[in-house]
CSV table of C-alpha atoms in Angstrom, one decimal:
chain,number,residue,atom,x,y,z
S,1,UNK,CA,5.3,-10.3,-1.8
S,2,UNK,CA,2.7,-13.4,-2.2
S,3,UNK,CA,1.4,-11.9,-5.7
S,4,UNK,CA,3.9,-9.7,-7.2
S,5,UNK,CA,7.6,-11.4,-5.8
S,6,UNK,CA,9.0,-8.0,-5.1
S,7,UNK,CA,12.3,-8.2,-4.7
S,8,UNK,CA,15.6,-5.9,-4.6
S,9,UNK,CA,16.4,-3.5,-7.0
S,10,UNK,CA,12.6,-3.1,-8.0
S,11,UNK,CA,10.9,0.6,-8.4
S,12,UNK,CA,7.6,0.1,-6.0
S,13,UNK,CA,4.7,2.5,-5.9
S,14,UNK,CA,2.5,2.3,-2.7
S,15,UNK,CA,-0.5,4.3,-3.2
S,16,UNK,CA,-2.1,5.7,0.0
S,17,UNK,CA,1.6,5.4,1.6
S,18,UNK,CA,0.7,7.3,4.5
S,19,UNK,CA,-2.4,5.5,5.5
S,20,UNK,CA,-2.3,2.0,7.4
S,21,UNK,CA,-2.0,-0.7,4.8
S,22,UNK,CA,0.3,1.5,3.2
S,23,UNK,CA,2.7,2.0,6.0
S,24,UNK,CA,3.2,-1.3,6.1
S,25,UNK,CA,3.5,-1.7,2.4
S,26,UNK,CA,6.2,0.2,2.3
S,27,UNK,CA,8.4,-1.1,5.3
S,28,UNK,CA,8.1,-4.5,3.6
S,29,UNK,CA,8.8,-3.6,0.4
S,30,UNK,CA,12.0,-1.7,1.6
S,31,UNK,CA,12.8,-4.8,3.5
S,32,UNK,CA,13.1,-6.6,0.7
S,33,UNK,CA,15.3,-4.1,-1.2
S,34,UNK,CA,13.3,-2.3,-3.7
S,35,UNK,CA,12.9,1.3,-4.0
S,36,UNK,CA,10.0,2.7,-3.2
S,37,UNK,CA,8.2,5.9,-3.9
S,38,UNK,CA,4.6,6.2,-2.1
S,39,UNK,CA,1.8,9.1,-3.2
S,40,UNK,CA,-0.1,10.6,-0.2
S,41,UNK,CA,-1.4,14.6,0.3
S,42,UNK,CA,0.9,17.4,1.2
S,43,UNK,CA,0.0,16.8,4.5
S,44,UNK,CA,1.1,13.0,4.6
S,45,UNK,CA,4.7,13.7,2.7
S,46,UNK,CA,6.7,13.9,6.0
S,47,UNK,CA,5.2,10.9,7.2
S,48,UNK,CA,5.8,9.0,3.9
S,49,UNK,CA,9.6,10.3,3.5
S,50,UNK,CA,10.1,9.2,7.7
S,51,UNK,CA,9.1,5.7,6.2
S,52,UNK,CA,11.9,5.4,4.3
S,53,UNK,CA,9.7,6.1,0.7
S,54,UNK,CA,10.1,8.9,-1.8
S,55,UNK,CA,7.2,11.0,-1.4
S,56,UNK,CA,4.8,11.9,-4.3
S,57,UNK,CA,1.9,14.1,-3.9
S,58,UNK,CA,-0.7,13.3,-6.3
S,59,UNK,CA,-2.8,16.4,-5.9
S,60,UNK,CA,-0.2,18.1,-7.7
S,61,UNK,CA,1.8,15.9,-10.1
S,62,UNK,CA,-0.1,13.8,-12.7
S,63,UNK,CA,0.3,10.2,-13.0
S,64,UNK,CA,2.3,10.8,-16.4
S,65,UNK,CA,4.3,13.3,-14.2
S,66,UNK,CA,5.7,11.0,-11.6
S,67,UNK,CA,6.4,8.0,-13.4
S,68,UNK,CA,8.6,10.3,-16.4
S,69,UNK,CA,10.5,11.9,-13.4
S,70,UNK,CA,10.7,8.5,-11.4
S,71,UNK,CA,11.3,6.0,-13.8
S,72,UNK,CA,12.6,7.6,-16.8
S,73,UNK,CA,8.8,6.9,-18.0
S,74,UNK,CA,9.1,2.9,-17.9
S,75,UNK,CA,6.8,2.8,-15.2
S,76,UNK,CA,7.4,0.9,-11.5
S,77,UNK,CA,7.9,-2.9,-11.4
S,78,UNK,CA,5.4,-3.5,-9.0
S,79,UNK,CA,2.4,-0.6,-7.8
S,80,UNK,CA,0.5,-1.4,-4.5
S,81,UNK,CA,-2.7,0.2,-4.5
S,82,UNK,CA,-4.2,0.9,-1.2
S,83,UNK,CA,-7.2,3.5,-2.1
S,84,UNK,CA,-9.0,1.6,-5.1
S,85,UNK,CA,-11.5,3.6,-7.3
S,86,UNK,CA,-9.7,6.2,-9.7
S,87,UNK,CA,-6.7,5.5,-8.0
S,88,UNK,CA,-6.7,2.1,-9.4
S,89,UNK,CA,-7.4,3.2,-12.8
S,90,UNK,CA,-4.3,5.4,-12.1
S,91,UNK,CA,-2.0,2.5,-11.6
S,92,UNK,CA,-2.6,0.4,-15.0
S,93,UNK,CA,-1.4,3.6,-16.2
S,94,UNK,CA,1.9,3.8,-14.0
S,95,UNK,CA,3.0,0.0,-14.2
S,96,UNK,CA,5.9,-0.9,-16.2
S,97,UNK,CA,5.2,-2.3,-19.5
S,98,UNK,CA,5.7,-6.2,-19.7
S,99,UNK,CA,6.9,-7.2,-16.6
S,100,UNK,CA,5.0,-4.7,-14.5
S,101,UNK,CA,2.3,-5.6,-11.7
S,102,UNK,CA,-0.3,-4.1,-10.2
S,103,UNK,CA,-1.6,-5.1,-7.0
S,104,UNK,CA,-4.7,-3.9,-5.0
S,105,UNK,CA,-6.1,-4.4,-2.1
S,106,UNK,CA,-9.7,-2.1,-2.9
S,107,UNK,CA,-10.2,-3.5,-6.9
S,108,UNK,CA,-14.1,-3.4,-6.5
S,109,UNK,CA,-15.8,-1.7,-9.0
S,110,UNK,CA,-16.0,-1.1,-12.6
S,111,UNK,CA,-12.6,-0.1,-14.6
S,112,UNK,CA,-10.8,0.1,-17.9
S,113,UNK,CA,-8.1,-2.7,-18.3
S,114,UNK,CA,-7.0,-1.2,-21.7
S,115,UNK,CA,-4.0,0.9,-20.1
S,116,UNK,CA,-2.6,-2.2,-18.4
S,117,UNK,CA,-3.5,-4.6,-21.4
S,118,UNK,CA,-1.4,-2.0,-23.9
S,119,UNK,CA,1.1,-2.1,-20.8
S,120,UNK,CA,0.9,-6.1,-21.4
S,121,UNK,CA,1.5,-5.7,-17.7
S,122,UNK,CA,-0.2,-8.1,-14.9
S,123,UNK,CA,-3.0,-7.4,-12.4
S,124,UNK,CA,-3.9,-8.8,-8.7
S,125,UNK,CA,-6.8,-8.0,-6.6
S,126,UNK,CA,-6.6,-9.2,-3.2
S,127,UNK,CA,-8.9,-10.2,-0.7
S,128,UNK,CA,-7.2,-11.5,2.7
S,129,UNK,CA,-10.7,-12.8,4.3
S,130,UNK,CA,-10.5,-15.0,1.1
S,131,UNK,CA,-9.0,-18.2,3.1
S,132,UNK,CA,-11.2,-17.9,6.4
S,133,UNK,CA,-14.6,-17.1,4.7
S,134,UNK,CA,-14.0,-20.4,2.4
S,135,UNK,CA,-11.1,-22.5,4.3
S,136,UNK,CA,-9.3,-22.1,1.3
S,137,UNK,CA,-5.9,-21.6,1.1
S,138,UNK,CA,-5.5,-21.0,5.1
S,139,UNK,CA,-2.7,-22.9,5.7
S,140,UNK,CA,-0.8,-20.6,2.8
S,141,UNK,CA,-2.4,-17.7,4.6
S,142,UNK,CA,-1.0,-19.3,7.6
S,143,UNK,CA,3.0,-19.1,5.9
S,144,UNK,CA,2.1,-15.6,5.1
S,145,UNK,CA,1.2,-14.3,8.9
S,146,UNK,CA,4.3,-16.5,10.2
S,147,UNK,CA,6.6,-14.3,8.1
S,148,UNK,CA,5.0,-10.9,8.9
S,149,UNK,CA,5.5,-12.0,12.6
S,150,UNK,CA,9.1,-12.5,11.7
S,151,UNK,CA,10.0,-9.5,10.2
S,152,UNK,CA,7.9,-7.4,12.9
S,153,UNK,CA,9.8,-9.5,16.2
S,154,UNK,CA,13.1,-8.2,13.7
S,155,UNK,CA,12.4,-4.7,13.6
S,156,UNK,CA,11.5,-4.6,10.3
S,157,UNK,CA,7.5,-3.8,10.7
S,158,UNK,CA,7.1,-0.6,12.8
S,159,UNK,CA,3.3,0.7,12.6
S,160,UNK,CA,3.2,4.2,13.4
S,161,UNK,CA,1.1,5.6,16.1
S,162,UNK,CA,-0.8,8.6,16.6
S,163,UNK,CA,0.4,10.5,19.5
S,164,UNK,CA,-3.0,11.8,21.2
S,165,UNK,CA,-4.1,9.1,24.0
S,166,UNK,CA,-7.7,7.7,23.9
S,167,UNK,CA,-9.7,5.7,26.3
S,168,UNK,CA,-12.3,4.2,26.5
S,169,UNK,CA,-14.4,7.4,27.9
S,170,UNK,CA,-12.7,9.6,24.6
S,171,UNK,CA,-13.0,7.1,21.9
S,172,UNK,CA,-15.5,9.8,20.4
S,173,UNK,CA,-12.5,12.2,20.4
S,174,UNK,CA,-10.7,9.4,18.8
S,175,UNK,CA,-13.4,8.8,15.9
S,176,UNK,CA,-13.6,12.3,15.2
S,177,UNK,CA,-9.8,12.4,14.8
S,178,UNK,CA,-10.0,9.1,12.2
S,179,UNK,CA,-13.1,10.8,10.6
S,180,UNK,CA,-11.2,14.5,10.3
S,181,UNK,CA,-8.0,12.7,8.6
S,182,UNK,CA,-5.8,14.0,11.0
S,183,UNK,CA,-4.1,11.0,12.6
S,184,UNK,CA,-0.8,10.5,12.2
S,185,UNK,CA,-0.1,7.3,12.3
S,186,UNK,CA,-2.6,4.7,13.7
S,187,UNK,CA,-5.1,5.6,16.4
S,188,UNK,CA,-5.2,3.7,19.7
S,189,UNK,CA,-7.9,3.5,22.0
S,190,UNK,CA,-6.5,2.2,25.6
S,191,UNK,CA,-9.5,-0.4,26.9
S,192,UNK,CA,-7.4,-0.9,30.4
S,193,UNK,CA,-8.6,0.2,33.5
């Protein structure tokens, strides 16, 4: 929203759709009214499609694949990239050309601009401990959390939870779940008594 103005009637792409961050990526953005298509394992499609996104699975349709079949090879308006490494490569490659932006959340490392510079297309990393590592920029930070507590006290931000119940005398059980990758949804440890 802050870097890339998504709006209605935009294609989005939210890689890692099933995971945390992307969950959430994709509630907002369909908030907002854009389409939005999310890539995730065969095993994370159902959860993707219950989100409201068109699921992609990228261990079995190429980058070239998905964007011909869902954008008539332009590319997506706006791609949200939640895994970083090769995935981020991936996106400069699936952004649409000129007005297209890519936005990630895991940018660290070494990769090729050229497919987003012969895109002409735009690039954001971002880094949310930015404003309270520095003290820059927390008041804007500030804006940002009041409208996320907005739209969640609407309805419009539902995390998903995992069902299995953890406690404080399971939360191995509960790390060997996150460590397997088989959570649905997020994990919660109960600390009451």
């Amino acid at each position: 929203v802050d870097r890339a103005r998504v709006r209605a009637g935009q294609r989005v792409l939210v890689h890692g759709g099933a995971g945390g961050v992307g969950q959430i990526g994709i509630q907002i953005a369909r908030t907002l009214g854009a389409e939005v298509f999310a890539t995730g394992s065969a095993r994370s499609l159902p959860t993707i499609a219950r989100l409201g996104a068109t699921p992609v699975d990228y261990t079995t349709s190429p980058v070239e694949e998905y964007v011909a079949e869902h954008t008539a090879g332009e590319g997506f308006d706006v791609v949200f990239d939640t895994v970083g490494g090769t995935t981020l490569d991936l996106s400069f490659s699936a952004v649409r050309t000129y007005t297209g932006h890519v936005v990630s959340a895991l940018g660290w490392g070494t990769h090729s601009l050229a497919p987003l510079s012969f895109r002409g297309a735009s690039y954001s990393g971002v880094f949310t401990l930015l404003p309270m590592l520095t003290g820059r920029g927390r008041e804007h930070h500030g804006e940002i959390l009041r409208e996320v507590t907005a739209l969640a006290d609407a309805g419009g931000l539902k995390p998903l939870l995992d069902p299995g119940q953890f406690d404080l005398g399971t939360v191995a059980d509960a790390h060997a779940v996150v460590e397997a990758g088989t959570a649905n949804g997020k994990v919660v440890i109960n600390v009451a008594d």
